mmCIF file with all atom_site columns, C-alpha atoms in Angstrom:
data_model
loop_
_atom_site.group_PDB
_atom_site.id
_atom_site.type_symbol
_atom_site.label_atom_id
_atom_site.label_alt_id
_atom_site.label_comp_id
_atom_site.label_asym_id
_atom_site.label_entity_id
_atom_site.label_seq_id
_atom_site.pdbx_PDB_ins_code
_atom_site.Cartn_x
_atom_site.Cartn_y
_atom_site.Cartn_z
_atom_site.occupancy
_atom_site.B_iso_or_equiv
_atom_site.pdbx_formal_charge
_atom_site.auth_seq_id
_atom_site.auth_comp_id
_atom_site.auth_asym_id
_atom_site.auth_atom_id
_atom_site.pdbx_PDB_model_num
ATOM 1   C CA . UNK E 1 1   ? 0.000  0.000  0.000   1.00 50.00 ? 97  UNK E CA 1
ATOM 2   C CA . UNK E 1 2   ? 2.754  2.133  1.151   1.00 42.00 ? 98  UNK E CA 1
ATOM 3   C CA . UNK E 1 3   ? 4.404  1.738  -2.394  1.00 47.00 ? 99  UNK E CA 1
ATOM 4   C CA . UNK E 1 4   ? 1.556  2.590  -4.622  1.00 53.00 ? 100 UNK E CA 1
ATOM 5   C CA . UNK E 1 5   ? 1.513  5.651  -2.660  1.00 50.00 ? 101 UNK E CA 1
ATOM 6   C CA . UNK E 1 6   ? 5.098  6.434  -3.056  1.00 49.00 ? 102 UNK E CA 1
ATOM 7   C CA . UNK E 1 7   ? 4.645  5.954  -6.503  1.00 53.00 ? 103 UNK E CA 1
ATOM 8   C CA . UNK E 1 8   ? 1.509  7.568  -7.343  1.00 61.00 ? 104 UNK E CA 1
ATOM 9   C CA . UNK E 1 9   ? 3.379  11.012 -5.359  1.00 54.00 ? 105 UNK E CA 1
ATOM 10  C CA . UNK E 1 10  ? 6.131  10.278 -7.628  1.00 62.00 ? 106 UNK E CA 1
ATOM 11  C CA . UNK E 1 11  ? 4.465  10.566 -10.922 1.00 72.00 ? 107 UNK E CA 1
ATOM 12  C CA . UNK E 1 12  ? 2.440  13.443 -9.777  1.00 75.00 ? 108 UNK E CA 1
ATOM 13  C CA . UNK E 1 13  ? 5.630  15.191 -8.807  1.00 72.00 ? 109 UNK E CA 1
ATOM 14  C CA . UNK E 1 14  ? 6.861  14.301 -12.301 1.00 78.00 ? 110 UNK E CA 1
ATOM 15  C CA . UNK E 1 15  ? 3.610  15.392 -14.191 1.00 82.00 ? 111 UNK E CA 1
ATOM 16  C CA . UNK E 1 16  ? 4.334  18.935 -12.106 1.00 86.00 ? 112 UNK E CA 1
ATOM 17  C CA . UNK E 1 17  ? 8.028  18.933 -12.768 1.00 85.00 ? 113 UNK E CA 1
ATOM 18  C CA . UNK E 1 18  ? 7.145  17.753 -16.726 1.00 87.00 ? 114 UNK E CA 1
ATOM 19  C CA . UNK E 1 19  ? 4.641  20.915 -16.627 1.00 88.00 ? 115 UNK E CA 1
ATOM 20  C CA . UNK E 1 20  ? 6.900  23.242 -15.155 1.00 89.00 ? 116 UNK E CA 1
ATOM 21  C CA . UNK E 1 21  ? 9.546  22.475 -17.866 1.00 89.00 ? 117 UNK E CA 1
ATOM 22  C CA . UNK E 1 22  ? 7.199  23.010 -20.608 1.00 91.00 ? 118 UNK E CA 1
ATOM 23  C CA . UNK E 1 23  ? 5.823  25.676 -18.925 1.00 91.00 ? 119 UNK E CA 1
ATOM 24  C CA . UNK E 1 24  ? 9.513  27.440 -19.137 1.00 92.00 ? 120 UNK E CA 1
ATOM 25  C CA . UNK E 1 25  ? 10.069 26.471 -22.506 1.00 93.00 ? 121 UNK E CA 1
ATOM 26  C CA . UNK E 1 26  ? 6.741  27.878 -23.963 1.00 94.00 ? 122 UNK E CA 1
ATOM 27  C CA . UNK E 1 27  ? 7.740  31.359 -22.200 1.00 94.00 ? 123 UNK E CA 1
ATOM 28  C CA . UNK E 1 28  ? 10.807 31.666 -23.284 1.00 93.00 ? 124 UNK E CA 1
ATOM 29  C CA . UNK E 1 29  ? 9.457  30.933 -26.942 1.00 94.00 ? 125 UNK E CA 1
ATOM 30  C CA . UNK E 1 30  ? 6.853  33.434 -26.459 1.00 94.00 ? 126 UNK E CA 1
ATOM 31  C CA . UNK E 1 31  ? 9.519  35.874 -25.130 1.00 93.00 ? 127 UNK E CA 1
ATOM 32  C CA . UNK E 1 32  ? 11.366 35.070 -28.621 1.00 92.00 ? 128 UNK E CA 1
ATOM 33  C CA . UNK E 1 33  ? 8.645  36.510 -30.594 1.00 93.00 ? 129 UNK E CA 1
ATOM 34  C CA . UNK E 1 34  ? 8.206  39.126 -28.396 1.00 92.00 ? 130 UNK E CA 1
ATOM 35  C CA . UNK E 1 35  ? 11.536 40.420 -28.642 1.00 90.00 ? 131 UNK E CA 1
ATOM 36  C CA . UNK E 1 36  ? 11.965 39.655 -32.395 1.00 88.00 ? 132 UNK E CA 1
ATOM 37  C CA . UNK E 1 37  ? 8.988  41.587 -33.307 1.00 89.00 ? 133 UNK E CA 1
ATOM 38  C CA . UNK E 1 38  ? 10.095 45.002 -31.346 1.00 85.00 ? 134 UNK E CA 1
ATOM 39  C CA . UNK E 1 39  ? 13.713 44.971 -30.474 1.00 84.00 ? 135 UNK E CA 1
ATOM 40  C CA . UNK E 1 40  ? 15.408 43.547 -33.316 1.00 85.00 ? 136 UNK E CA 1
ATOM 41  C CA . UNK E 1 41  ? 13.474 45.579 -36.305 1.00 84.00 ? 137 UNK E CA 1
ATOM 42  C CA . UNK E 1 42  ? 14.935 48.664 -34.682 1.00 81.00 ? 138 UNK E CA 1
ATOM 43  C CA . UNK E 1 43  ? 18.669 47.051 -34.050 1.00 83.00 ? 139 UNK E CA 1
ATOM 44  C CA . UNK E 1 44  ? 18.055 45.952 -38.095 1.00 82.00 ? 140 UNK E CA 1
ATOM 45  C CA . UNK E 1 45  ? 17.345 49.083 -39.150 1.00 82.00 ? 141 UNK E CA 1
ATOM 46  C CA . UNK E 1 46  ? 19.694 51.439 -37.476 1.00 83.00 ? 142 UNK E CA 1
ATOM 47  C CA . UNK E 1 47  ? 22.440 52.427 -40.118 1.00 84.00 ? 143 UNK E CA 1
ATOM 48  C CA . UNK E 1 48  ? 24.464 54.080 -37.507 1.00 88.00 ? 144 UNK E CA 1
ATOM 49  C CA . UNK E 1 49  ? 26.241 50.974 -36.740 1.00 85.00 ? 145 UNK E CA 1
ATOM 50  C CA . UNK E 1 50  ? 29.968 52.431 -36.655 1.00 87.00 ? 146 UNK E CA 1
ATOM 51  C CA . UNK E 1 51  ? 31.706 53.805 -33.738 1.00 88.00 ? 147 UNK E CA 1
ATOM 52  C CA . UNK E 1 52  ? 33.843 57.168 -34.094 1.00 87.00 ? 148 UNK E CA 1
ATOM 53  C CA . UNK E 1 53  ? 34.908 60.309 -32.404 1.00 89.00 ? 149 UNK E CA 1
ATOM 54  C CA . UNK E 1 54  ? 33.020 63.684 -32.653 1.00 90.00 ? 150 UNK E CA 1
ATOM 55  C CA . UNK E 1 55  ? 34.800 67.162 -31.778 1.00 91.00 ? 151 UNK E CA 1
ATOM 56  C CA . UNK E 1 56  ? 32.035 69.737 -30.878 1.00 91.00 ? 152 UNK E CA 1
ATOM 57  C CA . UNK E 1 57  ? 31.731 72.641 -33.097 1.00 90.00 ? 153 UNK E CA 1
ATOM 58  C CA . UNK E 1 58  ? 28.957 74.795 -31.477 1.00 88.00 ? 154 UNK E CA 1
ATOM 59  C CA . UNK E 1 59  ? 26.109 73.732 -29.343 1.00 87.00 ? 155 UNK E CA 1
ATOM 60  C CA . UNK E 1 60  ? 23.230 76.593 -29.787 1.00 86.00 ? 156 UNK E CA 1
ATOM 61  C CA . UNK E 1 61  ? 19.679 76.837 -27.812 1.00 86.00 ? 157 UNK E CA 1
ATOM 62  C CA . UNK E 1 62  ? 17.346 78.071 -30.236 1.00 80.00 ? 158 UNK E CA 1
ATOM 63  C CA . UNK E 1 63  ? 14.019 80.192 -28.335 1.00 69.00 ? 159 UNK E CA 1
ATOM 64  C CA . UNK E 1 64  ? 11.264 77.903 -27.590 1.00 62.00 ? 160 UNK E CA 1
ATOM 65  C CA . UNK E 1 65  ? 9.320  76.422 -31.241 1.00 55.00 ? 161 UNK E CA 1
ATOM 66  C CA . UNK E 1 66  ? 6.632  74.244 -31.944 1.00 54.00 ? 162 UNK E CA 1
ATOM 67  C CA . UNK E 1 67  ? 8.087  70.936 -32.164 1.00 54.00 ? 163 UNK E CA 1
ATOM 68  C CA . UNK E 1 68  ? 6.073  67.709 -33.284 1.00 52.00 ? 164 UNK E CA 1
ATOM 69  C CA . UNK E 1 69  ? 6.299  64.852 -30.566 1.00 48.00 ? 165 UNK E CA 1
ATOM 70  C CA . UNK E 1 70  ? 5.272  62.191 -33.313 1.00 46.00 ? 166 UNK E CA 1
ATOM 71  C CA . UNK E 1 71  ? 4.488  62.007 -36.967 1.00 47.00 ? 167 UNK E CA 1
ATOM 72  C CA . UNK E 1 72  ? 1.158  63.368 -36.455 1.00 46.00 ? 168 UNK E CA 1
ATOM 73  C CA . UNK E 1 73  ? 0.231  66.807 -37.182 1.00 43.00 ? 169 UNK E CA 1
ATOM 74  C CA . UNK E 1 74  ? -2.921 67.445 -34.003 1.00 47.00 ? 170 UNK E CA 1
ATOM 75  C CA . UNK E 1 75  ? -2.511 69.987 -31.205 1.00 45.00 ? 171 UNK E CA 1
ATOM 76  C CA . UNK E 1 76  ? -1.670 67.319 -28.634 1.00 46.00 ? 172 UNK E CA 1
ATOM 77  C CA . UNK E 1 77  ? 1.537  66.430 -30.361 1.00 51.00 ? 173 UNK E CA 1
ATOM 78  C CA . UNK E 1 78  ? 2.578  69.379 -30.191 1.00 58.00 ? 174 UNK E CA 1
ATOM 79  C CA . UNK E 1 79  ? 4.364  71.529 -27.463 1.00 63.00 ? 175 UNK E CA 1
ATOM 80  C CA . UNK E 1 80  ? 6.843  74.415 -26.678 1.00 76.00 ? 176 UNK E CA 1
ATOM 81  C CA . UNK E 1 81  ? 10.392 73.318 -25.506 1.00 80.00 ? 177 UNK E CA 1
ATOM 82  C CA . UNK E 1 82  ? 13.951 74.745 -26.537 1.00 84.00 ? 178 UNK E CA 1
ATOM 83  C CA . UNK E 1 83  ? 15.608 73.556 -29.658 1.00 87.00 ? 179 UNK E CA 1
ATOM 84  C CA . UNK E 1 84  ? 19.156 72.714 -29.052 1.00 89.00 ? 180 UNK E CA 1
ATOM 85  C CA . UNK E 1 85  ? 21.058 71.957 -32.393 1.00 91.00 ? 181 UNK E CA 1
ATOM 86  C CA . UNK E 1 86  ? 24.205 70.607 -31.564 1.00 91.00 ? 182 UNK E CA 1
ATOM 87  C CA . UNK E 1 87  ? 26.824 70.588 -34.547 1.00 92.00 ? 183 UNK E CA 1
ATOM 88  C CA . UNK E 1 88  ? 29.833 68.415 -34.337 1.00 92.00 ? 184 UNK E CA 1
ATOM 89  C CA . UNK E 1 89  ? 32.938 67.677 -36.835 1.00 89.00 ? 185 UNK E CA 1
ATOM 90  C CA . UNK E 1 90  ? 33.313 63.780 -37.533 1.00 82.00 ? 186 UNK E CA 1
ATOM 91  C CA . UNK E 1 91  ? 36.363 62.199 -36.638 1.00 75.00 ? 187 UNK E CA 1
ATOM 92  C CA . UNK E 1 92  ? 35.886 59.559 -39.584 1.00 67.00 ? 188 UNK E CA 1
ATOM 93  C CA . UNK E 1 93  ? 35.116 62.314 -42.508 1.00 70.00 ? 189 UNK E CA 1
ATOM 94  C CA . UNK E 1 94  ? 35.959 65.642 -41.420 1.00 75.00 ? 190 UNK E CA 1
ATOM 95  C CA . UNK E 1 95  ? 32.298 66.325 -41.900 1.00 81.00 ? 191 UNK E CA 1
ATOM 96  C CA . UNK E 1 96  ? 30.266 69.305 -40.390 1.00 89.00 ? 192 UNK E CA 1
ATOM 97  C CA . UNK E 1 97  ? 27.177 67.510 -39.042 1.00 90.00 ? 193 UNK E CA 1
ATOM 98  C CA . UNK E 1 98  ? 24.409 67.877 -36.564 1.00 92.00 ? 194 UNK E CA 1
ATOM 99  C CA . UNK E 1 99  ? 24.198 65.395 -33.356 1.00 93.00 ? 195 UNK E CA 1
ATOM 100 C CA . UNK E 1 100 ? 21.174 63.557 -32.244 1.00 93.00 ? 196 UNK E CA 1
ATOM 101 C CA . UNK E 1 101 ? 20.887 61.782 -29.065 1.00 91.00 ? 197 UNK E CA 1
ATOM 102 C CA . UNK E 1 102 ? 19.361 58.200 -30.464 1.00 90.00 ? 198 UNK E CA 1
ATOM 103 C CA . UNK E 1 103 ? 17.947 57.209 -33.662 1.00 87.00 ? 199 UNK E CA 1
ATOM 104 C CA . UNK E 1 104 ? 14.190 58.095 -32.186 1.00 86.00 ? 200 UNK E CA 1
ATOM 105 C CA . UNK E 1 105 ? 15.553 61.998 -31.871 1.00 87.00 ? 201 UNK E CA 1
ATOM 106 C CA . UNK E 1 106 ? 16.036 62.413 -35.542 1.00 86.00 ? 202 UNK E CA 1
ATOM 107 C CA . UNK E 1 107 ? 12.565 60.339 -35.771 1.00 85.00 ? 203 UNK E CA 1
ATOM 108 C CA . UNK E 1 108 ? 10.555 62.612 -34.020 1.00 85.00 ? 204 UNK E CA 1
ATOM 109 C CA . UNK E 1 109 ? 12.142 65.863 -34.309 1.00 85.00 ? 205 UNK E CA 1
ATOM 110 C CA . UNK E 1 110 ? 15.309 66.436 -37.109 1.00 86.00 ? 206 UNK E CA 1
ATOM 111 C CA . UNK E 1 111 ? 15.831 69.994 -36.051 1.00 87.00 ? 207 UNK E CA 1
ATOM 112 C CA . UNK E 1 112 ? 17.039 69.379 -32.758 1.00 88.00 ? 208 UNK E CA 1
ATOM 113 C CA . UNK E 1 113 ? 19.365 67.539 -31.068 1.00 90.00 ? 209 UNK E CA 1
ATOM 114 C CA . UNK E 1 114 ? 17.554 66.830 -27.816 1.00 89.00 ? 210 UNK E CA 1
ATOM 115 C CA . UNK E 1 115 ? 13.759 65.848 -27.651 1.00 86.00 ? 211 UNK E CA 1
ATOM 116 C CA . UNK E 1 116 ? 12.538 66.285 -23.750 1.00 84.00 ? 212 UNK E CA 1
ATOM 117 C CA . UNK E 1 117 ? 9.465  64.348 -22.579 1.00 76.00 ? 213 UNK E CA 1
ATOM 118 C CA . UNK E 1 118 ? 6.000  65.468 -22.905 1.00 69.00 ? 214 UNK E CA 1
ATOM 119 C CA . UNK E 1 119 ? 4.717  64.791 -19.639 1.00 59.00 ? 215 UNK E CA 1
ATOM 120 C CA . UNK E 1 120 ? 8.328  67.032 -18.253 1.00 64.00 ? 216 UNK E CA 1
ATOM 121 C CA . UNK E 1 121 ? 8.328  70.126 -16.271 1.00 72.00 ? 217 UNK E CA 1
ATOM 122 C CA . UNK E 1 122 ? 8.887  73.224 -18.744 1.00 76.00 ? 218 UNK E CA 1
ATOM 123 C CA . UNK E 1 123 ? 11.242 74.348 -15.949 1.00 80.00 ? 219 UNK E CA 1
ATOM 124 C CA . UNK E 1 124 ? 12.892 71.153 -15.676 1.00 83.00 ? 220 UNK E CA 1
ATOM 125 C CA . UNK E 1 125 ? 12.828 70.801 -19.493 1.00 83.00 ? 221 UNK E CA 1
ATOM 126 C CA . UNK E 1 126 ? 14.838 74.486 -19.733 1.00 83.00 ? 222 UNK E CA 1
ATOM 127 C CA . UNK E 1 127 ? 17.547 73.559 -16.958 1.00 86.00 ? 223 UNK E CA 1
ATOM 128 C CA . UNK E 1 128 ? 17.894 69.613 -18.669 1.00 88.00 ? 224 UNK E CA 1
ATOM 129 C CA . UNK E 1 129 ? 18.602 71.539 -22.021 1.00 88.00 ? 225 UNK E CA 1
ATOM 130 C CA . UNK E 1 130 ? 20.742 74.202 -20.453 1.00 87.00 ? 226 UNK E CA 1
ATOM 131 C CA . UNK E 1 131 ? 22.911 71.332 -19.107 1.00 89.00 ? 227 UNK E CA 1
ATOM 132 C CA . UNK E 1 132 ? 23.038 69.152 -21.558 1.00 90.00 ? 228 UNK E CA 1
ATOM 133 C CA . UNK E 1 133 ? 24.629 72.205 -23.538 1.00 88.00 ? 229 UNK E CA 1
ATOM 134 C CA . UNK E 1 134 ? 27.131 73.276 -20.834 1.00 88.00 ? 230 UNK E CA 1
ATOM 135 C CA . UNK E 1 135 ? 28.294 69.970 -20.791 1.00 88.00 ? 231 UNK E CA 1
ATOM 136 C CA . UNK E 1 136 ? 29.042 69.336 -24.846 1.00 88.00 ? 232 UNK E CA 1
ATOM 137 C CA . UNK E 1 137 ? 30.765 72.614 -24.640 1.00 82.00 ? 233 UNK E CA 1
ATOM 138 C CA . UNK E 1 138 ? 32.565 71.361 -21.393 1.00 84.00 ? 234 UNK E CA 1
ATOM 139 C CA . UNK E 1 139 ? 33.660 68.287 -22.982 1.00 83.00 ? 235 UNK E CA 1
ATOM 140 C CA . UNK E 1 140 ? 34.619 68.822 -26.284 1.00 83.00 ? 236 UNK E CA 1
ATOM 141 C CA . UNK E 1 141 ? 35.170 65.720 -27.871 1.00 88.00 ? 237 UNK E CA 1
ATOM 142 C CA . UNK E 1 142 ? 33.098 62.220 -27.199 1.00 89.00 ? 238 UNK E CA 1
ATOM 143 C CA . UNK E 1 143 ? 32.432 58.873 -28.565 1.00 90.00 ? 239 UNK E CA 1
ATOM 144 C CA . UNK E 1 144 ? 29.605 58.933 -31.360 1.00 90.00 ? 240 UNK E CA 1
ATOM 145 C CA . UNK E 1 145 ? 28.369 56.912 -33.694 1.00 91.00 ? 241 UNK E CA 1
ATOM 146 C CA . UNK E 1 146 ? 27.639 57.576 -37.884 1.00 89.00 ? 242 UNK E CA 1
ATOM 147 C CA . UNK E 1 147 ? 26.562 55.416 -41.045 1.00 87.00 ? 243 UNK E CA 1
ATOM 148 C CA . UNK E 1 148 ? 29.472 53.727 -42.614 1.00 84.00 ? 244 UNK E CA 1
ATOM 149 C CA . UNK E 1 149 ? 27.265 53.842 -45.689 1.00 80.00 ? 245 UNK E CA 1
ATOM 150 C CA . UNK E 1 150 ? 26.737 57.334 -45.800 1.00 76.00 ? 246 UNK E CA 1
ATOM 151 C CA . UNK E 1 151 ? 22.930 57.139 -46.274 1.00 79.00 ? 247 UNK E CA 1
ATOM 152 C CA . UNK E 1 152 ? 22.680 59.431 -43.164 1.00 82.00 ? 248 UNK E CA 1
ATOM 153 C CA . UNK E 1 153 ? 25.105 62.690 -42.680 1.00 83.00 ? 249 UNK E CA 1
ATOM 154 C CA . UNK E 1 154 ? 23.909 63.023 -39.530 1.00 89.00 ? 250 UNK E CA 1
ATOM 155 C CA . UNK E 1 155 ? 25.548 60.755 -35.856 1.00 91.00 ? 251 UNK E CA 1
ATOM 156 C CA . UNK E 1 156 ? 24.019 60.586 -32.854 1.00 92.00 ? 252 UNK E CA 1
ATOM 157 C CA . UNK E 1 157 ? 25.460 59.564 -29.494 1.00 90.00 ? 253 UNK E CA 1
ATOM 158 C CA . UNK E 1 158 ? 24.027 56.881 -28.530 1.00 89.00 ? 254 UNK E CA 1
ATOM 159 C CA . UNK E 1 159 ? 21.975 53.586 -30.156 1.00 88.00 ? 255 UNK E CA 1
ATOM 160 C CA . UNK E 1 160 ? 18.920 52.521 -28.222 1.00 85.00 ? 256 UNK E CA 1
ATOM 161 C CA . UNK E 1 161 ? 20.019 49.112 -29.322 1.00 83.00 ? 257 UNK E CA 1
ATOM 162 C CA . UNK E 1 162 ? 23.204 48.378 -28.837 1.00 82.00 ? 258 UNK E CA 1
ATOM 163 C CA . UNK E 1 163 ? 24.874 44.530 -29.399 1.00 81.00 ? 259 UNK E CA 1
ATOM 164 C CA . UNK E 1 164 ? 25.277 44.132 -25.900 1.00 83.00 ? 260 UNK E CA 1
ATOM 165 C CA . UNK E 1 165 ? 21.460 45.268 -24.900 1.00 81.00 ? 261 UNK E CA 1
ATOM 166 C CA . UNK E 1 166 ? 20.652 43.392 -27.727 1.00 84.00 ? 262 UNK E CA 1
ATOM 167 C CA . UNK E 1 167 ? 22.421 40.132 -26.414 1.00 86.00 ? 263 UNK E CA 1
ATOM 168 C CA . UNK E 1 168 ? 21.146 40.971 -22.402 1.00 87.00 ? 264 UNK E CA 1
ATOM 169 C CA . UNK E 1 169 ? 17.335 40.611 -23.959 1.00 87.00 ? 265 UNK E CA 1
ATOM 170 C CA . UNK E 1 170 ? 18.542 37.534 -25.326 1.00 91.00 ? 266 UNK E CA 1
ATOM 171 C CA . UNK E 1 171 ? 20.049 36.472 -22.274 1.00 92.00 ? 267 UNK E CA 1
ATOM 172 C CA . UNK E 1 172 ? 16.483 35.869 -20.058 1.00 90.00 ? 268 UNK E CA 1
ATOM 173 C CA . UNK E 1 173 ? 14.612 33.365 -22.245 1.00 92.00 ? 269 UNK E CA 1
ATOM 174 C CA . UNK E 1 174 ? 17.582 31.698 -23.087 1.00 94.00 ? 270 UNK E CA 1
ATOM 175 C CA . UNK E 1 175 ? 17.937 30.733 -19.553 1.00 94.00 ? 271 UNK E CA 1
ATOM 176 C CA . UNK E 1 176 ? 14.460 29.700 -19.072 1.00 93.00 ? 272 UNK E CA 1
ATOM 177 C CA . UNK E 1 177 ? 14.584 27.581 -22.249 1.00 94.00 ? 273 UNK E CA 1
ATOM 178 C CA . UNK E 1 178 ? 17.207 26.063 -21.339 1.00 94.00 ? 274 UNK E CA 1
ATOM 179 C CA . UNK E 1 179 ? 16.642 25.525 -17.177 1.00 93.00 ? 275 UNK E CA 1
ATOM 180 C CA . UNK E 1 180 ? 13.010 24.537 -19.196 1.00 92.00 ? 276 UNK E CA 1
ATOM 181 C CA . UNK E 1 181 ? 14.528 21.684 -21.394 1.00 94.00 ? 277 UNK E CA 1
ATOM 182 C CA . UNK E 1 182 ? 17.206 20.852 -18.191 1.00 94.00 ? 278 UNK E CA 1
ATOM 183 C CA . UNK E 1 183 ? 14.063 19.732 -16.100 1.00 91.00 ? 279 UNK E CA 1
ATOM 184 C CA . UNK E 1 184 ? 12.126 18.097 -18.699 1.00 90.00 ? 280 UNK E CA 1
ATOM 185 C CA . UNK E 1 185 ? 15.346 16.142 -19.526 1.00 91.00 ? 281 UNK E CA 1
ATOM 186 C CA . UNK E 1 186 ? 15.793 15.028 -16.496 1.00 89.00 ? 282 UNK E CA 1
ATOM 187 C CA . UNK E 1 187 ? 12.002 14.317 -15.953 1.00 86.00 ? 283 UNK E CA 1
ATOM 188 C CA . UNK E 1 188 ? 12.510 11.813 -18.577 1.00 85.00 ? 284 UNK E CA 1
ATOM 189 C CA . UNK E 1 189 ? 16.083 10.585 -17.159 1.00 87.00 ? 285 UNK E CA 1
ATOM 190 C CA . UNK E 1 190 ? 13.984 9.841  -14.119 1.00 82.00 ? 286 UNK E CA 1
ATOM 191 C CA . UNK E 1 191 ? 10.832 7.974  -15.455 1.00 79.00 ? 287 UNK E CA 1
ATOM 192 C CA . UNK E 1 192 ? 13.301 5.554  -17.555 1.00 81.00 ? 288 UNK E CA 1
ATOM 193 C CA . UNK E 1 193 ? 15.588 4.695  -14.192 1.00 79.00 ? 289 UNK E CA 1
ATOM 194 C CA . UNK E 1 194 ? 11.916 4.217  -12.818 1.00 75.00 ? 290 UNK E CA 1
ATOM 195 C CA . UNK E 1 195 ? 10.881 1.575  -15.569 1.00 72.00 ? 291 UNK E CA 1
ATOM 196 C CA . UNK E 1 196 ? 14.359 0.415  -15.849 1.00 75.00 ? 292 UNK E CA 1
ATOM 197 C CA . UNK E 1 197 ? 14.186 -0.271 -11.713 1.00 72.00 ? 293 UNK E CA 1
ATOM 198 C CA . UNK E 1 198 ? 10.791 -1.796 -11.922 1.00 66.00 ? 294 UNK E CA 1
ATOM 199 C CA . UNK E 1 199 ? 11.698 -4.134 -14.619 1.00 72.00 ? 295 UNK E CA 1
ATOM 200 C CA . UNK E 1 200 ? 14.102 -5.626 -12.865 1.00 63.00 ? 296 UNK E CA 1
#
């Protein structure tokens, strides 16, 4: 009696342990497609893929303009912040050309450098800009990145996808597919020593 209750509490533990495992795997799988359809069209598309140095020629606040938070055209994509139009030299060309922060900057605004946040204090906005300028003309020359290709004249200073982030959103589901596939693995490693006992 005492056995077919040891081994009916065994199975269930492996029907849980089987579950779990799938459970992990089907996550991580959906995590995949997740990240495939979001993060990797943008890391795909980005041309500014090489690495360089940028001297800063002038870094300018412009008096506040209407600039479009979007592609839309309505009212409430629209509001009042300084323009700050950052103009660099690049290392790589010798070019004259303007700075963005990340690709999204040129996106949603290409005549300034620096797009704040809506939802931002207009005070806050004017002392983040004000900074932000102090400090390219503090520190004249930083790391940037431009397009090899030359499809765009413009850099920017930063990619909102780099390799590494890239590989770090990788890195989650393929530890839970593969802690997923461990347990079912040894799920089944453990129901053929059960057989393999029995039989004998």
């Amino acid at each position: 009696m005492l056995g077919k209750k040891l081994v009916t509490a065994q199975k269930r533990g492996e029907t849980r342990a089987l579950c779990l495992g799938l459970g992990m795997v089907a996550c991580s799988m959906m995590m995949y497609f997740f990240i495939g359809i979001t993060i990797v069209p943008f890391y795909t598309k980005s041309v500014w893929t090489t690495e360089t140095v940028c001297k800063v020629l002038r870094a300018n606040i412009k008096d506040k303009v209407l600039c479009p938070d979007g592609k839309g055209s309505e009212d409430e994509d629209i509001f009042l912040y300084p323009c700050l139009q950052v103009w660099v030299n690049l290392t790589a060309s010798g070019q004259e050309v303007m700075l963005y922060q990340t690709e999204d900057t040129l996106e949603r605004n290409p005549k300034c450098s620096y797009v704040p946040d809506k939802l931002e204090n207009s005070k806050e906005v004017k002392a983040r800009i004000e900074t932000i300028a102090s400090n390219f003309k503090k520190y004249h020359t930083f790391p940037c990145y431009y397009d090899p290709g030359g499809m765009q004249t413009s850099v920017i200073l930063s990619r909102l996808y780099p390799p590494k982030g890239l590989l770090f959103a990788f890195l989650w589901p393929t530890l839970m597919f593969t802690g997923g596939c461990l347990i079912i693995v040894l799920v089944k490693i453990s129901q053929y020593v059960s057989v393999l006992s029995a039989w004998q």
